[in-house]
């Protein structure tokens, strides 16, 4: 992302207002394992987090449906002022040794891809 050269020195300025078009991420990564039995830096398998299907029996959903029932139209506010065009990528890191899973938030991007190996930078 090309930004003003002087703003890069400020902490976090390179991420503000920057949208990274495409991110290639390795399928395995060395990271610290929180499990006390495992300990230290081990190889982790990287999985992209996906939101599960919403349950119709959750308390909030049941309350909303009962409130919506009958006459009276829309009872709760519907959000329309969406400002963000991207979402932060959430990664699940699974330790290959002890199978413990931790979640790490990655940067905002429009396109995210898991790759076997990182491509070498062209000169």
mmCIF file of C-alpha atoms in Angstrom:
data_model
loop_
_atom_site.group_PDB
_atom_site.id
_atom_site.type_symbol
_atom_site.label_atom_id
_atom_site.label_comp_id
_atom_site.label_asym_id
_atom_site.label_seq_id
_atom_site.Cartn_x
_atom_site.Cartn_y
_atom_site.Cartn_z
ATOM 1 C CA UNK A 1 0.000 0.000 0.000
ATOM 2 C CA UNK A 2 1.489 3.313 -1.003
ATOM 3 C CA UNK A 3 1.111 5.977 1.697
ATOM 4 C CA UNK A 4 2.806 9.230 2.575
ATOM 5 C CA UNK A 5 6.434 8.404 3.482
ATOM 6 C CA UNK A 6 6.391 10.544 6.600
ATOM 7 C CA UNK A 7 3.257 8.875 7.996
ATOM 8 C CA UNK A 8 4.866 5.422 7.853
ATOM 9 C CA UNK A 9 7.050 6.276 10.838
ATOM 10 C CA UNK A 10 3.983 6.811 13.043
ATOM 11 C CA UNK A 11 2.914 3.614 14.846
ATOM 12 C CA UNK A 12 0.137 1.873 12.901
ATOM 13 C CA UNK A 13 -0.124 4.576 10.237
ATOM 14 C CA UNK A 14 0.693 2.143 7.444
ATOM 15 C CA UNK A 15 -2.533 0.253 8.173
ATOM 16 C CA UNK A 16 -4.872 3.222 8.585
ATOM 17 C CA UNK A 17 -6.761 3.929 5.372
ATOM 18 C CA UNK A 18 -4.929 1.108 3.585
ATOM 19 C CA UNK A 19 -6.772 -1.788 2.007
ATOM 20 C CA UNK A 20 -4.537 -4.675 1.099
ATOM 21 C CA UNK A 21 -5.830 -6.126 -2.153
ATOM 22 C CA UNK A 22 -4.590 -9.707 -1.822
ATOM 23 C CA UNK A 23 -2.884 -11.651 0.940
ATOM 24 C CA UNK A 24 -1.170 -14.992 0.425
ATOM 25 C CA UNK A 25 -0.675 -16.811 3.728
ATOM 26 C CA UNK A 26 1.251 -20.058 4.351
ATOM 27 C CA UNK A 27 -0.739 -23.182 5.354
ATOM 28 C CA UNK A 28 1.744 -23.925 8.148
ATOM 29 C CA UNK A 29 3.397 -21.446 10.474
ATOM 30 C CA UNK A 30 5.713 -21.579 13.491
ATOM 31 C CA UNK A 31 3.985 -19.981 16.454
ATOM 32 C CA UNK A 32 4.045 -20.113 20.238
ATOM 33 C CA UNK A 33 1.866 -22.873 21.723
ATOM 34 C CA UNK A 34 -0.010 -21.854 24.886
ATOM 35 C CA UNK A 35 -0.397 -25.417 26.107
ATOM 36 C CA UNK A 36 1.913 -25.971 29.096
ATOM 37 C CA UNK A 37 2.556 -29.595 28.165
ATOM 38 C CA UNK A 38 3.686 -28.546 24.675
ATOM 39 C CA UNK A 39 5.409 -25.194 25.375
ATOM 40 C CA UNK A 40 7.568 -23.069 23.102
ATOM 41 C CA UNK A 41 7.331 -22.430 19.382
ATOM 42 C CA UNK A 42 5.915 -25.304 17.332
ATOM 43 C CA UNK A 43 4.545 -25.760 13.829
ATOM 44 C CA UNK A 44 0.864 -24.775 13.577
ATOM 45 C CA UNK A 45 -1.646 -25.576 10.840
ATOM 46 C CA UNK A 46 -3.458 -22.426 9.634
ATOM 47 C CA UNK A 47 -7.226 -22.573 9.039
ATOM 48 C CA UNK A 48 -9.423 -19.638 8.040
ATOM 49 C CA UNK A 49 -12.272 -19.111 10.528
ATOM 50 C CA UNK A 50 -15.793 -19.422 9.151
ATOM 51 C CA UNK A 51 -18.909 -18.230 10.969
ATOM 52 C CA UNK A 52 -21.260 -21.090 11.816
ATOM 53 C CA UNK A 53 -24.949 -21.238 10.932
ATOM 54 C CA UNK A 54 -27.061 -19.108 13.294
ATOM 55 C CA UNK A 55 -29.280 -21.171 15.596
ATOM 56 C CA UNK A 56 -33.012 -20.373 15.481
ATOM 57 C CA UNK A 57 -33.244 -21.385 19.162
ATOM 58 C CA UNK A 58 -30.816 -18.749 20.496
ATOM 59 C CA UNK A 59 -32.447 -16.439 23.073
ATOM 60 C CA UNK A 60 -31.952 -13.267 21.026
ATOM 61 C CA UNK A 61 -33.436 -14.839 17.883
ATOM 62 C CA UNK A 62 -36.471 -16.162 19.814
ATOM 63 C CA UNK A 63 -37.039 -12.744 21.401
ATOM 64 C CA UNK A 64 -36.712 -10.966 18.029
ATOM 65 C CA UNK A 65 -39.118 -13.376 16.283
ATOM 66 C CA UNK A 66 -41.752 -13.042 19.025
ATOM 67 C CA UNK A 67 -41.467 -9.240 18.869
ATOM 68 C CA UNK A 68 -41.811 -9.238 15.065
ATOM 69 C CA UNK A 69 -44.951 -11.388 15.156
ATOM 70 C CA UNK A 70 -48.312 -9.822 14.287
ATOM 71 C CA UNK A 71 -49.075 -6.271 13.200
ATOM 72 C CA UNK A 72 -46.826 -3.272 13.713
ATOM 73 C CA UNK A 73 -44.129 -3.646 11.042
ATOM 74 C CA UNK A 74 -40.407 -3.585 11.800
ATOM 75 C CA UNK A 75 -39.859 -3.343 15.563
ATOM 76 C CA UNK A 76 -36.054 -3.144 15.817
ATOM 77 C CA UNK A 77 -33.727 -0.762 13.952
ATOM 78 C CA UNK A 78 -32.187 -2.059 10.721
ATOM 79 C CA UNK A 79 -28.571 -0.954 10.226
ATOM 80 C CA UNK A 80 -27.925 0.746 6.861
ATOM 81 C CA UNK A 81 -24.846 2.946 7.377
ATOM 82 C CA UNK A 82 -22.199 0.310 6.637
ATOM 83 C CA UNK A 83 -18.786 2.005 6.531
ATOM 84 C CA UNK A 84 -16.343 -0.889 6.103
ATOM 85 C CA UNK A 85 -15.782 -2.609 2.762
ATOM 86 C CA UNK A 86 -13.640 -5.412 4.200
ATOM 87 C CA UNK A 87 -13.571 -7.654 7.254
ATOM 88 C CA UNK A 88 -10.592 -8.617 9.364
ATOM 89 C CA UNK A 89 -9.438 -12.148 8.575
ATOM 90 C CA UNK A 90 -9.607 -14.449 11.587
ATOM 91 C CA UNK A 91 -7.165 -17.362 11.568
ATOM 92 C CA UNK A 92 -7.285 -20.533 13.641
ATOM 93 C CA UNK A 93 -3.814 -21.893 14.433
ATOM 94 C CA UNK A 94 -3.788 -25.585 15.407
ATOM 95 C CA UNK A 95 -0.658 -26.991 17.028
ATOM 96 C CA UNK A 96 0.559 -30.090 15.173
ATOM 97 C CA UNK A 97 1.927 -31.643 18.366
ATOM 98 C CA UNK A 98 -0.873 -31.207 20.953
ATOM 99 C CA UNK A 99 -3.791 -30.126 18.643
ATOM 100 C CA UNK A 100 -4.498 -27.008 20.766
ATOM 101 C CA UNK A 101 -6.223 -24.229 18.786
ATOM 102 C CA UNK A 102 -5.756 -20.482 19.143
ATOM 103 C CA UNK A 103 -7.349 -17.682 17.134
ATOM 104 C CA UNK A 104 -5.389 -14.765 15.681
ATOM 105 C CA UNK A 105 -6.859 -11.745 13.880
ATOM 106 C CA UNK A 106 -5.086 -10.793 10.662
ATOM 107 C CA UNK A 107 -5.255 -7.520 8.715
ATOM 108 C CA UNK A 108 -8.140 -6.309 6.583
ATOM 109 C CA UNK A 109 -8.158 -7.568 3.028
ATOM 110 C CA UNK A 110 -10.556 -8.052 0.129
ATOM 111 C CA UNK A 111 -8.983 -11.322 -1.005
ATOM 112 C CA UNK A 112 -7.319 -13.894 1.244
ATOM 113 C CA UNK A 113 -5.644 -17.124 0.135
ATOM 114 C CA UNK A 114 -3.844 -19.951 1.942
ATOM 115 C CA UNK A 115 -0.815 -21.204 0.004
ATOM 116 C CA UNK A 116 1.552 -24.165 0.405
ATOM 117 C CA UNK A 117 4.693 -22.035 0.214
ATOM 118 C CA UNK A 118 5.310 -18.312 0.059
ATOM 119 C CA UNK A 119 6.194 -17.121 -3.442
ATOM 120 C CA UNK A 120 9.677 -15.649 -3.788
ATOM 121 C CA UNK A 121 9.774 -11.890 -4.292
ATOM 122 C CA UNK A 122 10.654 -10.853 -7.832
ATOM 123 C CA UNK A 123 13.436 -8.312 -8.346
#
